XYZ file of C-alpha atoms in Angstrom:
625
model
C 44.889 13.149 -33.350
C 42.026 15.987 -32.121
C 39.597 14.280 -34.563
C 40.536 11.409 -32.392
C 39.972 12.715 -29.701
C 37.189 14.117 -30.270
C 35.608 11.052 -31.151
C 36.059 9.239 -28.164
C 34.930 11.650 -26.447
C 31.672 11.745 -28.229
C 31.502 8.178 -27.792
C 32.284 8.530 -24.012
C 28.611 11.060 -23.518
C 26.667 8.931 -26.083
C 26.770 6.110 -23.528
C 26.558 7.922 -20.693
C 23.738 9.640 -22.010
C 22.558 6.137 -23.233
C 23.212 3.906 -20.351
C 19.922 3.304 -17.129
C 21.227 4.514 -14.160
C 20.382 2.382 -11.401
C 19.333 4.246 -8.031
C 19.759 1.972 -4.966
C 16.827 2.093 -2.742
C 16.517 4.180 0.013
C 17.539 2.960 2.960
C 17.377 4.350 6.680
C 18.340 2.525 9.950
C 18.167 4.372 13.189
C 20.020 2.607 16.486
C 17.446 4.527 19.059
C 19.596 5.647 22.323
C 22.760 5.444 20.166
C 24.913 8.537 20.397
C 27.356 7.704 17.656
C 26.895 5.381 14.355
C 27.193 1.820 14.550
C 28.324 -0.967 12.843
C 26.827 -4.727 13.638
C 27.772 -7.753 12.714
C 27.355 -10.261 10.916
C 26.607 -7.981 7.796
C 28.610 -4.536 9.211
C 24.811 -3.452 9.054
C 25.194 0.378 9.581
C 22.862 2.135 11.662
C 22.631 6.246 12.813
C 23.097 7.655 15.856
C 19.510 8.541 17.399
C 17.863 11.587 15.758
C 14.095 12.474 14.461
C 12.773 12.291 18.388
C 10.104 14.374 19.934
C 10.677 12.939 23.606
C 12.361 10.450 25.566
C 15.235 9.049 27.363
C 18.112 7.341 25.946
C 19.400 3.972 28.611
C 21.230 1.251 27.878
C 19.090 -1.973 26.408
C 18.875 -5.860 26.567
C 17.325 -7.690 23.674
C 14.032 -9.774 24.016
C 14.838 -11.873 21.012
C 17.294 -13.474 19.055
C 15.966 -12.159 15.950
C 16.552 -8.447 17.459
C 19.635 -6.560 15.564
C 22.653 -6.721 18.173
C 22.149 -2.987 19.588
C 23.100 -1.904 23.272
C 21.011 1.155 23.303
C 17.228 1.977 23.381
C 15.303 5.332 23.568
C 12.098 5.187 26.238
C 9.395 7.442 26.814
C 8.170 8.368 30.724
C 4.662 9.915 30.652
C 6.031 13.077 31.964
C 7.223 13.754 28.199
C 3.599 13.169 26.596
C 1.349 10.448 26.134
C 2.244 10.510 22.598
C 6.012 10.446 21.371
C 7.045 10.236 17.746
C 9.900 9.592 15.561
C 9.926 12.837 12.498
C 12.128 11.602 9.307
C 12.373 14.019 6.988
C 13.524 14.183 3.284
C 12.314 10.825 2.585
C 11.228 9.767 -1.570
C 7.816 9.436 -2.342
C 7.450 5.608 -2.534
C 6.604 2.149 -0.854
C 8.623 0.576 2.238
C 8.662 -1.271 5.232
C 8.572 0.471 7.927
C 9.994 -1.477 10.991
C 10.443 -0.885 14.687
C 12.414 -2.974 17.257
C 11.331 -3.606 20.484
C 13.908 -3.358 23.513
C 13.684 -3.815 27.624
C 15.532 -1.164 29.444
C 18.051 -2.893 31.593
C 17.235 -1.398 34.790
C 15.665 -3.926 37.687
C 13.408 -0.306 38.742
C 11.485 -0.649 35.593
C 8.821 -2.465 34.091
C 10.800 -4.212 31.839
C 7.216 -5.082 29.776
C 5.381 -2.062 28.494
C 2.231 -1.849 26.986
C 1.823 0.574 24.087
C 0.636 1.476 20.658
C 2.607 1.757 17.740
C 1.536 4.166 14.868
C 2.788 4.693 11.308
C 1.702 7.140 9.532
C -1.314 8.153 12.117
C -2.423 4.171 12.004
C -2.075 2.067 14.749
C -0.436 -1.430 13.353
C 0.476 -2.861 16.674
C -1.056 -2.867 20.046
C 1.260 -4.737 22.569
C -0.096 -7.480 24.493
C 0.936 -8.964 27.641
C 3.624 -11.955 27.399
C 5.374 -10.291 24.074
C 8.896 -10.275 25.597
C 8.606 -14.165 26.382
C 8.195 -14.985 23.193
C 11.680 -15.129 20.999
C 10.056 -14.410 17.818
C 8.311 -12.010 15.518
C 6.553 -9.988 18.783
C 9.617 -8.880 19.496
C 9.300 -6.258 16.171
C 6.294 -4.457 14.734
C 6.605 -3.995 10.690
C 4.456 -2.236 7.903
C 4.375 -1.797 4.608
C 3.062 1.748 3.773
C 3.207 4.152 0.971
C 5.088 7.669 1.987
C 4.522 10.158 -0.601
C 5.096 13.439 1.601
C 8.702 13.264 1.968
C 8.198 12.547 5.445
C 7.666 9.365 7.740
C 5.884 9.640 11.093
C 6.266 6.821 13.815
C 4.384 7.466 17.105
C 4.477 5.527 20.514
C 1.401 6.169 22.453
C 1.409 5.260 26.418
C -1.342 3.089 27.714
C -0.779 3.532 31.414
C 1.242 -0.014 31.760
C 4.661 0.977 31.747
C 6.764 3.357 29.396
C 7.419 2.417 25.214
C 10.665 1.674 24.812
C 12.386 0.995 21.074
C 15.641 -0.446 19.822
C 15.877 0.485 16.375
C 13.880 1.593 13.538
C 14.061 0.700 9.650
C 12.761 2.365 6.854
C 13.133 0.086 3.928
C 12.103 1.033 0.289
C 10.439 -2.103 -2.208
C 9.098 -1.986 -4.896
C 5.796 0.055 -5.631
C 3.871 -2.869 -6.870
C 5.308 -5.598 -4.138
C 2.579 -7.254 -2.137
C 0.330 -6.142 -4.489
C -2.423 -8.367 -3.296
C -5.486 -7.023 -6.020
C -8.297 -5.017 -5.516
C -8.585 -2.765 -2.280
C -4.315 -2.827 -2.432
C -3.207 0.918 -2.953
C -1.999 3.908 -0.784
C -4.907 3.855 0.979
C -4.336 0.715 2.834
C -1.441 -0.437 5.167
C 0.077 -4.213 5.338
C 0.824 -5.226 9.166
C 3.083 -8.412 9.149
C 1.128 -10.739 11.339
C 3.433 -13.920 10.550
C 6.162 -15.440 8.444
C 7.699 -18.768 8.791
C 10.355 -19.972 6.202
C 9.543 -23.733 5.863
C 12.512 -25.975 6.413
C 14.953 -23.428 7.520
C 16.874 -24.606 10.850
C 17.124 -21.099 11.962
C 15.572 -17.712 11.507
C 16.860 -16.115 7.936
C 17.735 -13.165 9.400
C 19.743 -10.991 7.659
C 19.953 -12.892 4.302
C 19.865 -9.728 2.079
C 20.140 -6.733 4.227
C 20.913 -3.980 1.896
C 16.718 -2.865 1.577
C 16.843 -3.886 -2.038
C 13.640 -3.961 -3.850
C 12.272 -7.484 -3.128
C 11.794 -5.865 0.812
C 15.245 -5.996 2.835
C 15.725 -8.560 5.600
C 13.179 -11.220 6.351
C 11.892 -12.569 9.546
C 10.820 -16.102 9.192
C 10.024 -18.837 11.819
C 11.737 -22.299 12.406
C 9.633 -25.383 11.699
C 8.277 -25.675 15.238
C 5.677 -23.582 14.509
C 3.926 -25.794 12.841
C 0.986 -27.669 14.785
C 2.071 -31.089 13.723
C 5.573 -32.839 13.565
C 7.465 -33.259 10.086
C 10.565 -34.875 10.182
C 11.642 -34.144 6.164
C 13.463 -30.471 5.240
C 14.720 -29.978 2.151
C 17.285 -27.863 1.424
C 19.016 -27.103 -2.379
C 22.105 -25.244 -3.478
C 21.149 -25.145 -6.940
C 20.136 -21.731 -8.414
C 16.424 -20.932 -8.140
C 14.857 -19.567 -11.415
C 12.659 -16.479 -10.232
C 10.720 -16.805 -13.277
C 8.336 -13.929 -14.790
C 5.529 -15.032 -12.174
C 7.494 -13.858 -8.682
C 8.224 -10.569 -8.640
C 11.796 -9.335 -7.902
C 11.291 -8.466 -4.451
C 11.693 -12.212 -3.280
C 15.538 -13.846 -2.987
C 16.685 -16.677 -4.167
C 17.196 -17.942 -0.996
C 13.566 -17.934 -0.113
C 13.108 -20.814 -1.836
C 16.172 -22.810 -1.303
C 14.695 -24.648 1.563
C 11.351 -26.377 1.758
C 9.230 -28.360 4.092
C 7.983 -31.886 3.011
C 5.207 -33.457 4.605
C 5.243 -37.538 5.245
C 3.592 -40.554 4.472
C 2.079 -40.828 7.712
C 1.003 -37.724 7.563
C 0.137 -36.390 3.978
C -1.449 -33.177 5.079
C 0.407 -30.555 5.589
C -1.555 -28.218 7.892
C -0.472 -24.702 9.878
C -2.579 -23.165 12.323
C -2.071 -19.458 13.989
C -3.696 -17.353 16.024
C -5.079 -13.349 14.489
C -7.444 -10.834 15.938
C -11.115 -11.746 14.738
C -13.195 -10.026 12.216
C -9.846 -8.773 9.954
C -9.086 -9.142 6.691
C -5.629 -11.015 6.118
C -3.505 -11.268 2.990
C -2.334 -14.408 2.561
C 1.148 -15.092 0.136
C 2.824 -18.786 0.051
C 6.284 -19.837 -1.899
C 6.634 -22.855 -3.248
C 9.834 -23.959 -5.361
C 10.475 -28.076 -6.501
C 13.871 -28.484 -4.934
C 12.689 -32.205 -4.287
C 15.057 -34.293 -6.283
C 12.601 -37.072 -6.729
C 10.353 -34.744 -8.839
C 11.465 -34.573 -11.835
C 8.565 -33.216 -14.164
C 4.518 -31.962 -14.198
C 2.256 -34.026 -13.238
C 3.987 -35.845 -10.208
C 3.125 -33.581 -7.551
C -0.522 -31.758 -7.120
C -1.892 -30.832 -4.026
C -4.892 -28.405 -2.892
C -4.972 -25.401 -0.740
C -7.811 -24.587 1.783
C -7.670 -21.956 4.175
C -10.538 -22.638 7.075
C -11.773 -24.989 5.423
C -12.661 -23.215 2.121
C -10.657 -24.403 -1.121
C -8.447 -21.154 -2.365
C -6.411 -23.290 -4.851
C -7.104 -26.327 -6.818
C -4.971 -28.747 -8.447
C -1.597 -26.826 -7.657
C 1.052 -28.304 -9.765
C 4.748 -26.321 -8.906
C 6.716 -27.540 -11.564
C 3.836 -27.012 -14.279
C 2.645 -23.392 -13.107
C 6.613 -22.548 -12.485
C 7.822 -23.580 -15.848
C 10.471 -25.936 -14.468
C 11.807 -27.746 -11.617
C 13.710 -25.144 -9.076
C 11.607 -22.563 -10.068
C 9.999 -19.979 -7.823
C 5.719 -19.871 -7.166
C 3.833 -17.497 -5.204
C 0.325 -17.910 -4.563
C -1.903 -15.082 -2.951
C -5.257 -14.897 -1.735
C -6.739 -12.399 0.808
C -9.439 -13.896 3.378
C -12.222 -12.541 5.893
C -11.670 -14.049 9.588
C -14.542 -14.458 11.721
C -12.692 -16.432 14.323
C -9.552 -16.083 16.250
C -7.456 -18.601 14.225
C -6.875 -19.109 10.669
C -5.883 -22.567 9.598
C -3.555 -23.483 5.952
C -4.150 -27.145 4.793
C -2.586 -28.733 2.215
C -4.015 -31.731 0.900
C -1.935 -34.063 -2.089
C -4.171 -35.105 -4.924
C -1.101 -36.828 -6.871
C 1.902 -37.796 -5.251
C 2.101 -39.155 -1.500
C 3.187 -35.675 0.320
C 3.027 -31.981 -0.411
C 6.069 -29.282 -0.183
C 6.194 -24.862 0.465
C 9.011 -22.917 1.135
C 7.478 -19.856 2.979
C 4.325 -18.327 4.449
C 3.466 -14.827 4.956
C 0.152 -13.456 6.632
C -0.373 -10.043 6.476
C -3.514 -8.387 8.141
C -5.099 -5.653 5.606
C -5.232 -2.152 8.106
C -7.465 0.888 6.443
C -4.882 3.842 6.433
C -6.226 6.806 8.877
C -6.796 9.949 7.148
C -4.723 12.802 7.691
C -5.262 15.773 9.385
C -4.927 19.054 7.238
C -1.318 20.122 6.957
C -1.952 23.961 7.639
C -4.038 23.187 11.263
C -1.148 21.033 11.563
C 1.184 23.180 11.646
C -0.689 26.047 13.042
C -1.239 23.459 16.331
C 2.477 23.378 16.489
C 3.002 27.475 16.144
C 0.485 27.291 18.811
C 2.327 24.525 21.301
C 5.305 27.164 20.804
C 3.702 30.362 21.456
C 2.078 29.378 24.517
C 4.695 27.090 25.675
C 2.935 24.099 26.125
C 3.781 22.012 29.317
C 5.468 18.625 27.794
C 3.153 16.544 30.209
C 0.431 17.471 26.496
C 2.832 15.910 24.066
C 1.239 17.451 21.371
C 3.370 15.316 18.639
C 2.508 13.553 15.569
C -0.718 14.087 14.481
C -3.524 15.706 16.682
C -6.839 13.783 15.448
C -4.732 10.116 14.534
C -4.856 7.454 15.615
C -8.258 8.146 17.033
C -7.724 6.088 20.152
C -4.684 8.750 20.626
C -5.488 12.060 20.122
C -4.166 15.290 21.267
C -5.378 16.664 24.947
C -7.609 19.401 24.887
C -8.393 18.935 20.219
C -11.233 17.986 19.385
C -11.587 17.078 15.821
C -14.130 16.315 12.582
C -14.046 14.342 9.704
C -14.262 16.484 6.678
C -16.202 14.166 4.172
C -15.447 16.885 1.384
C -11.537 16.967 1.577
C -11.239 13.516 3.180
C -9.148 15.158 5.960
C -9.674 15.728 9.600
C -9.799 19.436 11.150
C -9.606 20.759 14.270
C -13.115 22.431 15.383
C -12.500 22.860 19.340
C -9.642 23.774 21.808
C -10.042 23.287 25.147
C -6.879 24.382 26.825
C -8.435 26.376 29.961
C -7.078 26.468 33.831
C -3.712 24.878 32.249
C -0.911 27.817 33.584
C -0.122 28.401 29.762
C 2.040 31.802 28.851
C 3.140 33.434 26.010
C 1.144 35.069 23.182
C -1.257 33.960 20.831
C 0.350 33.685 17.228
C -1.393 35.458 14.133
C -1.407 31.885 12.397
C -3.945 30.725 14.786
C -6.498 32.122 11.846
C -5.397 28.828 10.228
C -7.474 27.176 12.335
C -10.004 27.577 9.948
C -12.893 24.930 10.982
C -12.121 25.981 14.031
C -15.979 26.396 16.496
C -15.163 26.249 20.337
C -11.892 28.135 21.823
C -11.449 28.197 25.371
C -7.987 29.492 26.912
C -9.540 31.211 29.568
C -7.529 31.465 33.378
C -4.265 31.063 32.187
C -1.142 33.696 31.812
C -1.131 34.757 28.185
C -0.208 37.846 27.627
C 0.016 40.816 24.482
C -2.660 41.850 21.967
C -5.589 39.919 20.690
C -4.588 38.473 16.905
C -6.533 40.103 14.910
C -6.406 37.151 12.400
C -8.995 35.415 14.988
C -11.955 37.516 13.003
C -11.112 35.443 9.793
C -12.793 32.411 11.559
C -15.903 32.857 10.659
C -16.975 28.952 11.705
C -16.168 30.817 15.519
C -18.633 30.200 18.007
C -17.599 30.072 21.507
C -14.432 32.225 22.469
C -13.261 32.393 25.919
C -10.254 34.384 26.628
C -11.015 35.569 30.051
C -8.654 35.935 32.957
C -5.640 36.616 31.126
C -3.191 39.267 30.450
C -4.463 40.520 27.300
C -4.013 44.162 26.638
C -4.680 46.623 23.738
C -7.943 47.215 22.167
C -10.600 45.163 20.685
C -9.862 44.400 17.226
C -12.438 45.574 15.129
C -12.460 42.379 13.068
C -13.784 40.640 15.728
C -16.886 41.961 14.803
C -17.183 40.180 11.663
C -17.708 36.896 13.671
C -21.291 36.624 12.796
C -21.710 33.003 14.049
C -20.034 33.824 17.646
C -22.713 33.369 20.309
C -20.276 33.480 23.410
C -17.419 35.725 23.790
C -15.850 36.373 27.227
C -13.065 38.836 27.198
C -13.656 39.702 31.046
C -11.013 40.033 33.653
C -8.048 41.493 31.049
C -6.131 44.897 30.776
C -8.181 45.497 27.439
C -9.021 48.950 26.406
C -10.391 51.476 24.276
C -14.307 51.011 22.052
C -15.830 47.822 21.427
C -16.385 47.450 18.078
C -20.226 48.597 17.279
C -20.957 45.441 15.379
C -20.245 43.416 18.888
C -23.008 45.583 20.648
C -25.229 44.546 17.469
C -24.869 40.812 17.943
C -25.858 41.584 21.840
C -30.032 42.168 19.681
C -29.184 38.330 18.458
C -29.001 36.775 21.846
C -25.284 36.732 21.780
C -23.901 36.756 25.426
C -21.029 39.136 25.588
C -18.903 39.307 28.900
C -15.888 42.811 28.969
C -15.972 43.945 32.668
C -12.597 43.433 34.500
C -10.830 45.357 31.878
C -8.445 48.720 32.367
C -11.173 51.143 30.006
C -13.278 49.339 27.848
C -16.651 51.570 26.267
C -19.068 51.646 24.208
C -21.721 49.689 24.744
C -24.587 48.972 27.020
C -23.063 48.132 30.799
C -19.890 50.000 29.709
C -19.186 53.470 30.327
C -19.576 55.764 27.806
C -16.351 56.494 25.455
C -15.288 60.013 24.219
C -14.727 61.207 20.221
C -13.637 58.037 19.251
C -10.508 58.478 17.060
C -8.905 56.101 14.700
C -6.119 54.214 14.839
C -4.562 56.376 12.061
C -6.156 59.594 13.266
C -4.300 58.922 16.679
C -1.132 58.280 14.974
C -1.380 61.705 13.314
C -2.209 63.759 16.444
C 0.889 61.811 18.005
C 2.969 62.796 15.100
C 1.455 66.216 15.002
C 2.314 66.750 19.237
C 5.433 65.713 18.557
C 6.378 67.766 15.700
C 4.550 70.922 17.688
C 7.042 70.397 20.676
C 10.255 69.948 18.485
C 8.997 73.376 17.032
C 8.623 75.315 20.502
C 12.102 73.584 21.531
C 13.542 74.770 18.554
C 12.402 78.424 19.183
C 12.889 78.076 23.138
C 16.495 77.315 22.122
C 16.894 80.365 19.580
C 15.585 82.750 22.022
C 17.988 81.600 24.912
C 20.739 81.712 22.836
C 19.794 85.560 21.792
C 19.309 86.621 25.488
C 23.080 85.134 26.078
C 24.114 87.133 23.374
C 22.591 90.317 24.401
C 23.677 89.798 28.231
C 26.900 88.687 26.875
C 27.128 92.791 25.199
C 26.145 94.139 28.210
C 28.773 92.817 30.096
C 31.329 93.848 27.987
C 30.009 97.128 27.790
C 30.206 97.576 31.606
C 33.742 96.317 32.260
C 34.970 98.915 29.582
C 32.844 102.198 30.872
C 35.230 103.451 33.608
C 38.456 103.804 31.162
C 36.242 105.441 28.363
C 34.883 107.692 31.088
C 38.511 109.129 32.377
C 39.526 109.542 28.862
C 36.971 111.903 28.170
C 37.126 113.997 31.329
C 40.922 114.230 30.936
C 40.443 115.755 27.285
C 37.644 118.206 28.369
C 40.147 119.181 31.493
C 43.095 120.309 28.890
C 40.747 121.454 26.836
C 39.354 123.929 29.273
C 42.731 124.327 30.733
C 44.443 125.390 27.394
C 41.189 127.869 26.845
C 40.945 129.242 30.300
C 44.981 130.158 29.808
C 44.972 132.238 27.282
C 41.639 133.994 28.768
C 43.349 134.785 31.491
C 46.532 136.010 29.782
C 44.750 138.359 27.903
C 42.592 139.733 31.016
C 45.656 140.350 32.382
C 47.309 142.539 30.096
C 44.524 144.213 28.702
C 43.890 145.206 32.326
C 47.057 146.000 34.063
C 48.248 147.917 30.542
C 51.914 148.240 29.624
C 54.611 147.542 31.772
C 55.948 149.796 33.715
C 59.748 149.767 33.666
C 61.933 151.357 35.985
């Protein structure tokens, strides 16, 4: 029986052991302005409460769109919060997704119910809202991307353009697969896909929410009814059969993709789409084609040419021959330089009388913004804190991207070396800051130009700020600055301007300062409690270290516990001797009687028996009669 036992349970960890594990893909919905989960239907989609802000206002919502999840809530951003507000999602896995963001209308008649902003993943712009996007009921009603997130974190950033506040339903972070959309050469993590269009050919009605788990062929889809197309077609074909997704689609697509298809007619054998793009972009182009038509039945009876502006992109496209089989999937891609403002898909039969695709999908090919260093990052941030930063700066995301949006008063630089931006001026004067300036400030490290002069900031010079040796100009003047002059600020050989007037600094300026002063360095310390030391300052007495004045503090402080101790011994002596003396003087006039009283017998007792003896000695016998 244990042997068994035993057995089975060997069997049990071999295939566990044994056995892939499958790891659904991450998925993260976010219902913006939603204080509690929700649950939508048709799919009981779920979707978290509102977290990962840096800003805003949560109001109730209306949706521009059909094609818009069925959410009541929205978060929007006033101005007074920043002119940059950002959604932070942390603890996300290193990999590829769509990144998607819903577009609401706050339902309040006081508002502009259509603002004007940019959107921003990652520190790249990937949608600029135009005037007229909430009339149309399609895809402007969303902004989508598909990035690569290998930080653990996500970034999406709203950035005001004067017309009105951003405003945002929902937000979807959907992972695919790492090699979906994979469009050739120049595809990678340092590029971002912005879905321009997608139309799903034949379809009455938007496929929305057809899969909507975020599996790895890319979560829900967005497609367009037929309308869109520039001519009319009166022949859809639709299929209930199963669609072979043979070895040449990848397994991001569904199988529903390709279960409807648009056939073009006899009358009119091209089949021809026309849409409008921003000029002088580079646009990924992907089309679906399956043979659901029942009337083809093998290779050969249906070939048809692709051009794309004119220019041939596929020749002699035969579905059922490239495919494998009838009701198999076929995706053809091809990336394109516009010129123009339109780009124009023909489709022109070579055999057969009419051509057939089941989808389109136009992506425009966005460079992905470098980064700005993580450290000056974060030291920004330690910075916004310590100085309390009015919100009206904003100050979120990242300070150098986009570069139409960066922070107020950062200026950055492109390091060519690391491929990073840094942060090489800070220009924050005249803006009522307070607080302190934090030690990590030396992180800063590129840093060239500081000015925080005429504001409230208060405590001791960092002396971290002399590790900045790229320092030039550094204006803390009119503050509340106290203490001395670090000394390391004298290791800032490159500084040519440093104003530390009008302060409550004190003590020596460090003698290296006064040497720059021979270098045509202008120096500026007047307004201060006691500065010396040199030229134009008064001249300062043995100058003592920092240590050495610890040690004569110690030293004055052990000398005075000394003379209390011995002021204390001595007082308590003189208690004790007055205490004697009064003892002695209460018991002086009983010691005094007993003394006399003993002399008095004495003298009495001696003085008797004198007398007695004078007597009879004198006087002789007695005389008897």
């Amino acid at each position: 029986m244990l042997t068994t036992l035993s057995l089975f349970i060997f069997i049990l960890v071999f295939l566990a052991a044994f056995t892939p594990s499958y790891q659904a893909p991450y998925a993260l919905r976010i219902s913006c302005g939603a204080r509690k989960d929700v649950h939508t239907p048709p799919t009981n989609t779920f979707w978290y409460r509102d977290f990962g802000y840096s800003g805003g206002i949560p109001t109730n919502a209306s949706r521009p769109s059909f094609i818009s999840p069925p959410l009541t809530t929205l978060r929007y951003f006033p101005l007074s919060t920043g002119p940059e507000n950002c959604y932070h999602i942390d603890r996300v896995p290193h990999g590829h997704y769509s990144v998607r963001v819903f577009l609401g209308l706050v339902t309040d008649p006081t508002f502009d119910n259509e603002p004007l902003f940019d959107v921003s993943v990652e520190g790249t712009v990937v949608y600029s809202l135009s005037s007229g996007w909430s009339n149309h009921d399609d895809e402007q009603a969303f902004v989508e991307a598909l990035v690569f997130l290998e930080d653990g974190t996500t970034s999406i950033c709203f950035h005001s353009t004067g017309h009105g506040d951003p405003a945002v339903l929902s937000i979807e972070i959907l992972q695919v697969g790492n090699n979906a959309y994979n469009y050739g050469p120049g595809w990678g993590r340092g590029t971002i896909l912005r879905t321009h269009k997608r139309l799903s050919c034949g379809a009455k009605d938007p496929k929305f929410d057809v899969d909507y788990s975020g599996n790895h062929w890319g979560g829900d889809r967005f497609w367009n009814s037929i309308t869109t197309f520039h001519q009319n077609f009166d022949r859809a074909l639709a299929t209930k059969n199963s669609i072979k997704l043979s070895s040449n689609v990848p397994n991001y697509y569904p199988e529903a993709l390709y279960q409807t298809a648009l056939v073009s007619t006899d009358n009119q054998p091209d089949l021809i789409y026309t849409t409008d793009v921003d000029p002088n972009r580079n646009y990924s182009i992907w089309l679906h084609f399956a043979e659901i038509d029942p009337s083809v039945t093998g290779e050969g009876q249906r070939v048809f040419d692709i051009l794309i502006n004119g220019d041939t992109e596929f020749q002699g496209i035969d579905i059922v021959k490239m495919s494998g089989d009838i009701n198999s999937a076929l995706v053809l891609n091809t990336t394109v330089a516009v010129s123009g403002r339109s780009l124009t898909i023909s489709m022109h039969p070579v055999k057969g009388s009419y051509v057939i695709i089941s989808a389109i999908e136009i992506f425009e090919i966005v460079r992905a913004e470098s980064k700005t260093l993580t450290d000056e990052v974060r030291a920004l941030q330690k910075l916004k804190n310590a100085l309390g930063l009015p919100l009206r700066f904003g100050w979120n995301g990242d300070p150098c991207v986009p570069q139409q949006h960066p922070w107020s008063g950062v200026d950055c630089q492109f390091d060519s070396a690391k491929s990073k931006w840094v942060i090489d001026g800070l220009g924050l004067d005249n803006q009522g800051l307070r607080g302190f300036l934090p030690a990590d400030i030396s992180k800063l490290s590129h840093l060239q130009n500081m000015n925080l002069s005429e504001n409230s900031i208060q405590g001791d010079i960092p002396s971290s700020l002399g590790t900045i040796a790229s320092l030039e100009v550094l204006d803390l003047s009119y503050n509340f600055f106290n203490g001395s002059i670090p000394e390391s600020l004298g290791g800032l050989t490159s500084v040519r301007i440093l104003n530390l007037n009008g302060n409550a600094l004190t003590g020596r300026v460090p003698a290296e300062l006064g040497g720059r002063l021979l270098h045509r360095a202008s120096f500026n310390f007047t307004d201060n409690r006691g500065l010396c030391g040199i030229p134009g300052l008064p001249t300062c007495g043995p100058h003592l270290t920092a240590g050495a004045m610890i040690g004569i503090a110690l030293g004055s402080c052990v000398a005075l516990l000394l003379i209390a101790t011995c002021l204390t011994c001595w007082w308590k002596r003189r208690q004790n001797i007055l205490r004697a003396q009064q003892i002695a003087a209460r018991g002086a006039p009983y010691a005094k009687a007993r003394t006399h009283f003993s002399r008095d017998v004495q003298l009495t007792r001696h003085n008797n028996g004198q007398e007695h003896a004078r007597t009879a000695a004198e006087n002789g016998p007695i005389l008897l009669s």
